[in-house]
One Martini backbone bead per residue (centre of mass of N, CA, C, O) as a GRO file, in nm:
protein
  123
    1UNK     BB    1  -6.830   3.224  -5.127
    2UNK     BB    2  -6.737   3.420  -5.387
    3UNK     BB    3  -6.614   3.733  -5.444
    4UNK     BB    4  -6.619   3.946  -5.745
    5UNK     BB    5  -6.443   4.216  -5.917
    6UNK     BB    6  -6.438   4.360  -6.192
    7UNK     BB    7  -6.201   4.519  -6.428
    8UNK     BB    8  -6.079   4.754  -6.737
    9UNK     BB    9  -6.244   4.792  -6.925
   10UNK     BB   10  -6.350   4.889  -7.286
   11UNK     BB   11  -6.261   5.086  -7.545
   12UNK     BB   12  -6.114   4.969  -7.851
   13UNK     BB   13  -5.886   4.925  -8.091
   14UNK     BB   14  -5.771   4.766  -8.300
   15UNK     BB   15  -5.473   4.637  -8.124
   16UNK     BB   16  -5.523   4.681  -7.847
   17UNK     BB   17  -5.509   4.733  -7.496
   18UNK     BB   18  -5.581   4.539  -7.192
   19UNK     BB   19  -5.666   4.532  -6.849
   20UNK     BB   20  -5.778   4.313  -6.618
   21UNK     BB   21  -5.956   4.293  -6.315
   22UNK     BB   22  -5.958   4.043  -6.023
   23UNK     BB   23  -6.122   4.072  -5.715
   24UNK     BB   24  -6.109   3.865  -5.407
   25UNK     BB   25  -6.339   3.751  -5.208
   26UNK     BB   26  -6.419   3.505  -4.916
   27UNK     BB   27  -6.128   3.379  -4.948
   28UNK     BB   28  -5.824   3.147  -5.022
   29UNK     BB   29  -5.699   3.260  -5.290
   30UNK     BB   30  -5.455   3.047  -5.317
   31UNK     BB   31  -5.624   2.768  -5.379
   32UNK     BB   32  -5.700   2.888  -5.657
   33UNK     BB   33  -5.834   2.882  -5.941
   34UNK     BB   34  -5.855   3.082  -6.241
   35UNK     BB   35  -6.102   3.265  -6.450
   36UNK     BB   36  -6.151   3.348  -6.779
   37UNK     BB   37  -6.446   3.497  -6.932
   38UNK     BB   38  -6.678   3.519  -7.200
   39UNK     BB   39  -6.956   3.710  -7.331
   40UNK     BB   40  -7.218   3.673  -7.598
   41UNK     BB   41  -7.503   3.702  -7.765
   42UNK     BB   42  -7.611   3.368  -7.785
   43UNK     BB   43  -7.386   3.262  -7.559
   44UNK     BB   44  -7.164   3.119  -7.397
   45UNK     BB   45  -6.955   3.076  -7.181
   46UNK     BB   46  -6.609   3.136  -7.205
   47UNK     BB   47  -6.304   3.006  -7.172
   48UNK     BB   48  -5.996   3.186  -7.204
   49UNK     BB   49  -5.834   3.165  -6.905
   50UNK     BB   50  -5.617   2.998  -6.677
   51UNK     BB   51  -5.500   2.948  -6.334
   52UNK     BB   52  -5.347   2.816  -6.107
   53UNK     BB   53  -5.223   2.802  -5.764
   54UNK     BB   54  -4.917   2.757  -5.922
   55UNK     BB   55  -4.916   2.916  -6.248
   56UNK     BB   56  -5.080   2.755  -6.452
   57UNK     BB   57  -5.160   2.779  -6.796
   58UNK     BB   58  -5.449   2.869  -6.997
   59UNK     BB   59  -5.571   2.879  -7.352
   60UNK     BB   60  -5.757   2.980  -7.585
   61UNK     BB   61  -5.705   2.959  -7.929
   62UNK     BB   62  -5.830   3.254  -7.965
   63UNK     BB   63  -5.600   3.384  -7.753
   64UNK     BB   64  -5.343   3.279  -7.809
   65UNK     BB   65  -5.068   3.501  -7.790
   66UNK     BB   66  -5.248   3.767  -7.633
   67UNK     BB   67  -5.323   3.645  -7.375
   68UNK     BB   68  -5.249   3.706  -6.999
   69UNK     BB   69  -5.257   3.516  -6.722
   70UNK     BB   70  -5.238   3.645  -6.365
   71UNK     BB   71  -5.126   3.684  -6.026
   72UNK     BB   72  -5.179   3.821  -5.670
   73UNK     BB   73  -5.207   3.709  -5.387
   74UNK     BB   74  -5.161   3.961  -5.208
   75UNK     BB   75  -5.416   4.095  -5.391
   76UNK     BB   76  -5.663   3.905  -5.474
   77UNK     BB   77  -5.554   3.883  -5.792
   78UNK     BB   78  -5.648   3.901  -6.125
   79UNK     BB   79  -5.528   3.885  -6.473
   80UNK     BB   80  -5.580   4.038  -6.786
   81UNK     BB   81  -5.398   4.041  -7.048
   82UNK     BB   82  -5.466   4.239  -7.378
   83UNK     BB   83  -5.352   4.192  -7.679
   84UNK     BB   84  -5.435   4.242  -8.012
   85UNK     BB   85  -5.726   4.331  -8.045
   86UNK     BB   86  -6.053   4.201  -8.158
   87UNK     BB   87  -6.376   4.218  -8.233
   88UNK     BB   88  -6.409   3.933  -8.113
   89UNK     BB   89  -6.361   4.034  -7.814
   90UNK     BB   90  -6.612   4.099  -7.771
   91UNK     BB   91  -6.725   4.149  -7.451
   92UNK     BB   92  -6.801   3.989  -7.134
   93UNK     BB   93  -6.612   3.984  -6.859
   94UNK     BB   94  -6.510   3.713  -6.634
   95UNK     BB   95  -6.479   3.572  -6.325
   96UNK     BB   96  -6.354   3.272  -6.157
   97UNK     BB   97  -6.343   3.002  -5.872
   98UNK     BB   98  -6.158   2.713  -5.813
   99UNK     BB   99  -6.006   2.407  -5.659
  100UNK     BB  100  -6.061   2.315  -5.956
  101UNK     BB  101  -5.946   2.346  -6.277
  102UNK     BB  102  -6.136   2.151  -6.431
  103UNK     BB  103  -6.409   2.300  -6.348
  104UNK     BB  104  -6.377   2.577  -6.539
  105UNK     BB  105  -6.520   2.426  -6.802
  106UNK     BB  106  -6.825   2.456  -6.600
  107UNK     BB  107  -6.978   2.735  -6.569
  108UNK     BB  108  -7.292   2.584  -6.525
  109UNK     BB  109  -7.238   2.559  -6.226
  110UNK     BB  110  -7.225   2.829  -6.149
  111UNK     BB  111  -7.427   3.084  -5.944
  112UNK     BB  112  -7.173   3.282  -5.935
  113UNK     BB  113  -7.147   3.641  -6.077
  114UNK     BB  114  -7.052   3.899  -6.155
  115UNK     BB  115  -7.069   4.172  -6.357
  116UNK     BB  116  -6.849   4.274  -6.517
  117UNK     BB  117  -6.657   4.363  -6.802
  118UNK     BB  118  -6.646   4.589  -7.090
  119UNK     BB  119  -6.539   4.473  -7.408
  120UNK     BB  120  -6.469   4.687  -7.689
  121UNK     BB  121  -6.396   4.635  -8.036
  122UNK     BB  122  -6.359   4.928  -8.241
  123UNK     BB  123  -6.342   5.159  -8.515
   0.00000   0.00000   0.00000
């Protein structure tokens, strides 16, 4: 089972930017599709961005054109560049991995999650 460590969250004003990092261990990172998720109180985890092992990307409509997911296989790391942040982006952000990209849309199936990193967008 993969192990992930998320970092890079913080407090920013609306319109600001953050770059989240997710470092993965315990896996052959290069074969995994990776996803970034977020969760707010009372809601299930939402997949906001995904990247395949080949570098293809997908985004939720709520973050499209503002967030960019990327990966550096040499560093076993996935990034989420978040620009033009809005208050509704406030959440705990998590990452996870799967050999099949399509399964990333089913986060309830995963038993393991990292601690996540808090992103707060507020005036």
